[in-house]
Amino acid sequence: MEKLAEYFSTHLENWGLVWFCLIFWGSIFNAIFLNFFNFNSEFYLNYLGYFAGLILGIFAKYKAWGWLG
């Protein structure tokens, strides 16, 4: 159990910014997209904002953009 906790802690240290961007910025992007574009008819487009947040998080991780989090 201790190894699992250590693995989880290490994962969050390395990928915490990506998770933050996926959840926080993805929610903001999703709300913006839903307000500007009507995606009610297309199911997969509801996840476009979260995908944008994920891409932003990956860029932030590899370019060390600490100001996003």
mmCIF file with all atom_site columns, C-alpha atoms in Angstrom:
data_model
loop_
_atom_site.group_PDB
_atom_site.id
_atom_site.type_symbol
_atom_site.label_atom_id
_atom_site.label_alt_id
_atom_site.label_comp_id
_atom_site.label_asym_id
_atom_site.label_entity_id
_atom_site.label_seq_id
_atom_site.pdbx_PDB_ins_code
_atom_site.Cartn_x
_atom_site.Cartn_y
_atom_site.Cartn_z
_atom_site.occupancy
_atom_site.B_iso_or_equiv
_atom_site.pdbx_formal_charge
_atom_site.auth_seq_id
_atom_site.auth_comp_id
_atom_site.auth_asym_id
_atom_site.auth_atom_id
_atom_site.pdbx_PDB_model_num
ATOM 1  C CA . MET A 1 1  ? 0.000   0.000  0.000   1.00 0.00 ? 1  MET A CA 1
ATOM 2  C CA . GLU A 1 2  ? 2.908   2.320  0.725   1.00 0.00 ? 2  GLU A CA 1
ATOM 3  C CA . LYS A 1 3  ? 4.321   1.756  -2.763  1.00 0.00 ? 3  LYS A CA 1
ATOM 4  C CA . LEU A 1 4  ? 0.973   2.698  -4.290  1.00 0.00 ? 4  LEU A CA 1
ATOM 5  C CA . ALA A 1 5  ? 0.862   5.930  -2.295  1.00 0.00 ? 5  ALA A CA 1
ATOM 6  C CA . GLU A 1 6  ? 4.443   6.712  -3.337  1.00 0.00 ? 6  GLU A CA 1
ATOM 7  C CA . TYR A 1 7  ? 3.631   6.028  -6.996  1.00 0.00 ? 7  TYR A CA 1
ATOM 8  C CA . PHE A 1 8  ? 0.531   8.226  -6.824  1.00 0.00 ? 8  PHE A CA 1
ATOM 9  C CA . SER A 1 9  ? 2.482   11.045 -5.179  1.00 0.00 ? 9  SER A CA 1
ATOM 10 C CA . THR A 1 10 ? 5.236   10.830 -7.794  1.00 0.00 ? 10 THR A CA 1
ATOM 11 C CA . HIS A 1 11 ? 2.648   10.815 -10.575 1.00 0.00 ? 11 HIS A CA 1
ATOM 12 C CA . LEU A 1 12 ? 1.002   13.968 -9.238  1.00 0.00 ? 12 LEU A CA 1
ATOM 13 C CA . GLU A 1 13 ? 4.359   15.712 -8.899  1.00 0.00 ? 13 GLU A CA 1
ATOM 14 C CA . ASN A 1 14 ? 5.213   14.945 -12.512 1.00 0.00 ? 14 ASN A CA 1
ATOM 15 C CA . TRP A 1 15 ? 1.795   15.278 -14.132 1.00 0.00 ? 15 TRP A CA 1
ATOM 16 C CA . GLY A 1 16 ? -0.101  17.586 -11.757 1.00 0.00 ? 16 GLY A CA 1
ATOM 17 C CA . LEU A 1 17 ? -0.039  20.533 -14.144 1.00 0.00 ? 17 LEU A CA 1
ATOM 18 C CA . VAL A 1 18 ? -1.471  18.400 -16.944 1.00 0.00 ? 18 VAL A CA 1
ATOM 19 C CA . TRP A 1 19 ? -4.305  17.188 -14.705 1.00 0.00 ? 19 TRP A CA 1
ATOM 20 C CA . PHE A 1 20 ? -4.977  20.751 -13.551 1.00 0.00 ? 20 PHE A CA 1
ATOM 21 C CA . CYS A 1 21 ? -5.179  22.036 -17.123 1.00 0.00 ? 21 CYS A CA 1
ATOM 22 C CA . LEU A 1 22 ? -7.363  19.132 -18.174 1.00 0.00 ? 22 LEU A CA 1
ATOM 23 C CA . ILE A 1 23 ? -9.879  19.685 -15.388 1.00 0.00 ? 23 ILE A CA 1
ATOM 24 C CA . PHE A 1 24 ? -9.763  23.442 -14.733 1.00 0.00 ? 24 PHE A CA 1
ATOM 25 C CA . TRP A 1 25 ? -8.935  24.938 -18.116 1.00 0.00 ? 25 TRP A CA 1
ATOM 26 C CA . GLY A 1 26 ? -10.876 22.191 -19.894 1.00 0.00 ? 26 GLY A CA 1
ATOM 27 C CA . SER A 1 27 ? -13.996 23.153 -17.945 1.00 0.00 ? 27 SER A CA 1
ATOM 28 C CA . ILE A 1 28 ? -13.498 26.817 -18.806 1.00 0.00 ? 28 ILE A CA 1
ATOM 29 C CA . PHE A 1 29 ? -12.899 26.062 -22.488 1.00 0.00 ? 29 PHE A CA 1
ATOM 30 C CA . ASN A 1 30 ? -15.913 23.762 -22.540 1.00 0.00 ? 30 ASN A CA 1
ATOM 31 C CA . ALA A 1 31 ? -18.149 26.472 -21.060 1.00 0.00 ? 31 ALA A CA 1
ATOM 32 C CA . ILE A 1 32 ? -16.864 28.993 -23.602 1.00 0.00 ? 32 ILE A CA 1
ATOM 33 C CA . PHE A 1 33 ? -17.397 26.606 -26.501 1.00 0.00 ? 33 PHE A CA 1
ATOM 34 C CA . LEU A 1 34 ? -20.902 25.735 -25.318 1.00 0.00 ? 34 LEU A CA 1
ATOM 35 C CA . ASN A 1 35 ? -21.847 29.406 -25.020 1.00 0.00 ? 35 ASN A CA 1
ATOM 36 C CA . PHE A 1 36 ? -20.463 30.450 -28.393 1.00 0.00 ? 36 PHE A CA 1
ATOM 37 C CA . PHE A 1 37 ? -21.328 27.330 -30.370 1.00 0.00 ? 37 PHE A CA 1
ATOM 38 C CA . ASN A 1 38 ? -24.378 25.126 -29.988 1.00 0.00 ? 38 ASN A CA 1
ATOM 39 C CA . PHE A 1 39 ? -22.968 21.596 -29.618 1.00 0.00 ? 39 PHE A CA 1
ATOM 40 C CA . ASN A 1 40 ? -26.153 19.959 -28.351 1.00 0.00 ? 40 ASN A CA 1
ATOM 41 C CA . SER A 1 41 ? -26.548 17.943 -31.529 1.00 0.00 ? 41 SER A CA 1
ATOM 42 C CA . GLU A 1 42 ? -23.002 16.562 -31.629 1.00 0.00 ? 42 GLU A CA 1
ATOM 43 C CA . PHE A 1 43 ? -22.064 14.460 -28.594 1.00 0.00 ? 43 PHE A CA 1
ATOM 44 C CA . TYR A 1 44 ? -18.317 14.252 -29.202 1.00 0.00 ? 44 TYR A CA 1
ATOM 45 C CA . LEU A 1 45 ? -17.968 18.037 -29.528 1.00 0.00 ? 45 LEU A CA 1
ATOM 46 C CA . ASN A 1 46 ? -18.914 18.406 -25.861 1.00 0.00 ? 46 ASN A CA 1
ATOM 47 C CA . TYR A 1 47 ? -15.421 17.128 -25.037 1.00 0.00 ? 47 TYR A CA 1
ATOM 48 C CA . LEU A 1 48 ? -13.618 19.581 -27.310 1.00 0.00 ? 48 LEU A CA 1
ATOM 49 C CA . GLY A 1 49 ? -12.918 21.963 -24.420 1.00 0.00 ? 49 GLY A CA 1
ATOM 50 C CA . TYR A 1 50 ? -11.428 19.191 -22.294 1.00 0.00 ? 50 TYR A CA 1
ATOM 51 C CA . PHE A 1 51 ? -9.272  18.090 -25.201 1.00 0.00 ? 51 PHE A CA 1
ATOM 52 C CA . ALA A 1 52 ? -8.037  21.698 -25.560 1.00 0.00 ? 52 ALA A CA 1
ATOM 53 C CA . GLY A 1 53 ? -7.253  21.728 -21.831 1.00 0.00 ? 53 GLY A CA 1
ATOM 54 C CA . LEU A 1 54 ? -5.319  18.476 -22.153 1.00 0.00 ? 54 LEU A CA 1
ATOM 55 C CA . ILE A 1 55 ? -3.284  19.817 -25.058 1.00 0.00 ? 55 ILE A CA 1
ATOM 56 C CA . LEU A 1 56 ? -2.598  23.016 -23.094 1.00 0.00 ? 56 LEU A CA 1
ATOM 57 C CA . GLY A 1 57 ? -1.495  20.922 -20.106 1.00 0.00 ? 57 GLY A CA 1
ATOM 58 C CA . ILE A 1 58 ? 0.884   18.825 -22.176 1.00 0.00 ? 58 ILE A CA 1
ATOM 59 C CA . PHE A 1 59 ? 2.437   21.959 -23.687 1.00 0.00 ? 59 PHE A CA 1
ATOM 60 C CA . ALA A 1 60 ? 2.674   23.498 -20.218 1.00 0.00 ? 60 ALA A CA 1
ATOM 61 C CA . LYS A 1 61 ? 4.448   20.422 -18.848 1.00 0.00 ? 61 LYS A CA 1
ATOM 62 C CA . TYR A 1 62 ? 7.063   20.201 -21.540 1.00 0.00 ? 62 TYR A CA 1
ATOM 63 C CA . LYS A 1 63 ? 7.656   23.957 -21.845 1.00 0.00 ? 63 LYS A CA 1
ATOM 64 C CA . ALA A 1 64 ? 7.645   24.478 -18.032 1.00 0.00 ? 64 ALA A CA 1
ATOM 65 C CA . TRP A 1 65 ? 4.832   27.036 -18.061 1.00 0.00 ? 65 TRP A CA 1
ATOM 66 C CA . GLY A 1 66 ? 4.285   27.231 -14.305 1.00 0.00 ? 66 GLY A CA 1
ATOM 67 C CA . TRP A 1 67 ? 2.060   30.303 -14.621 1.00 0.00 ? 67 TRP A CA 1
ATOM 68 C CA . LEU A 1 68 ? -0.860  28.131 -15.795 1.00 0.00 ? 68 LEU A CA 1
ATOM 69 C CA . GLY A 1 69 ? -1.228  26.391 -12.465 1.00 0.00 ? 69 GLY A CA 1
#
